[in-house]
CSV table of C-alpha atoms in Angstrom, one decimal:
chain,number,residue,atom,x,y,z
A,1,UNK,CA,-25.2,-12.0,-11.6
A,2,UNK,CA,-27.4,-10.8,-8.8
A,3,UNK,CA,-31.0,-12.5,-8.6
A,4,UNK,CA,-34.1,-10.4,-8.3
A,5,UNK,CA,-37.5,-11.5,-7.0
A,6,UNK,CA,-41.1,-10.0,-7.7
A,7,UNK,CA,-42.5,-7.2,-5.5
A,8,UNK,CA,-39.0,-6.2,-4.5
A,9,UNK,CA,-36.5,-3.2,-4.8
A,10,UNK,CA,-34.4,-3.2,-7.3
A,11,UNK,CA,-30.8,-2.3,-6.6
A,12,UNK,CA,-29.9,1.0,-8.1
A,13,UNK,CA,-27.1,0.7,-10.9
A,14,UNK,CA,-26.1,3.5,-13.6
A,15,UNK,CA,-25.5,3.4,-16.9
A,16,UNK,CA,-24.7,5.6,-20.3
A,17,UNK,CA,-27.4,6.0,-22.5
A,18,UNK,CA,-27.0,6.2,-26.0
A,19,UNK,CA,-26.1,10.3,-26.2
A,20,UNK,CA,-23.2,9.2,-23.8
A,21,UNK,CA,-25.8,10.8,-20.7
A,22,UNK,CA,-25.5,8.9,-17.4
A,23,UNK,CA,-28.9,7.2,-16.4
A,24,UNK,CA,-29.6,6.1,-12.6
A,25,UNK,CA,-32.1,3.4,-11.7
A,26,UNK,CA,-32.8,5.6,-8.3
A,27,UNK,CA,-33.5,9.2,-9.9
A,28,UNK,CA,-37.0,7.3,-11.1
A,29,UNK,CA,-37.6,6.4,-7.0
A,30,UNK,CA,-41.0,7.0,-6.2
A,31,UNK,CA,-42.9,6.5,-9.8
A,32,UNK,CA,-45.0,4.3,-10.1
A,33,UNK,CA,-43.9,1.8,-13.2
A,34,UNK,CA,-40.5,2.1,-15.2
A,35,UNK,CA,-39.6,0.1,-18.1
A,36,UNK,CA,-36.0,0.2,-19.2
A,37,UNK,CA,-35.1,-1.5,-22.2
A,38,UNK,CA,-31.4,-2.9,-23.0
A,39,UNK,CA,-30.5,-3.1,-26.6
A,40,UNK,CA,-26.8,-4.2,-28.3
A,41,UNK,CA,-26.6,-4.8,-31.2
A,42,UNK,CA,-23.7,-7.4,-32.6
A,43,UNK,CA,-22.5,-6.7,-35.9
């Protein structure tokens, strides 16, 4: 797993969210804060 340091970019990545829609870190460049939060759940 990749490190990542304070007051630097983070590298883009894509994921689903939970309606199955893809989500891309860099379609948020340019705003000011994000905060993505990454929940599973184990049953």
């Amino acid at each position: 797993m990749a490190s990542i340091e304070s007051n630097k970019e983070a590298p883009d990545f894509e994921i689903k969210d939970f309606t199955g829609d893809n989500f891309k870190l860099s379609n948020f460049r340019g705003k000011s804060n994000i905060l993505i939060v990454l929940n599973r759940v184990f049953i």
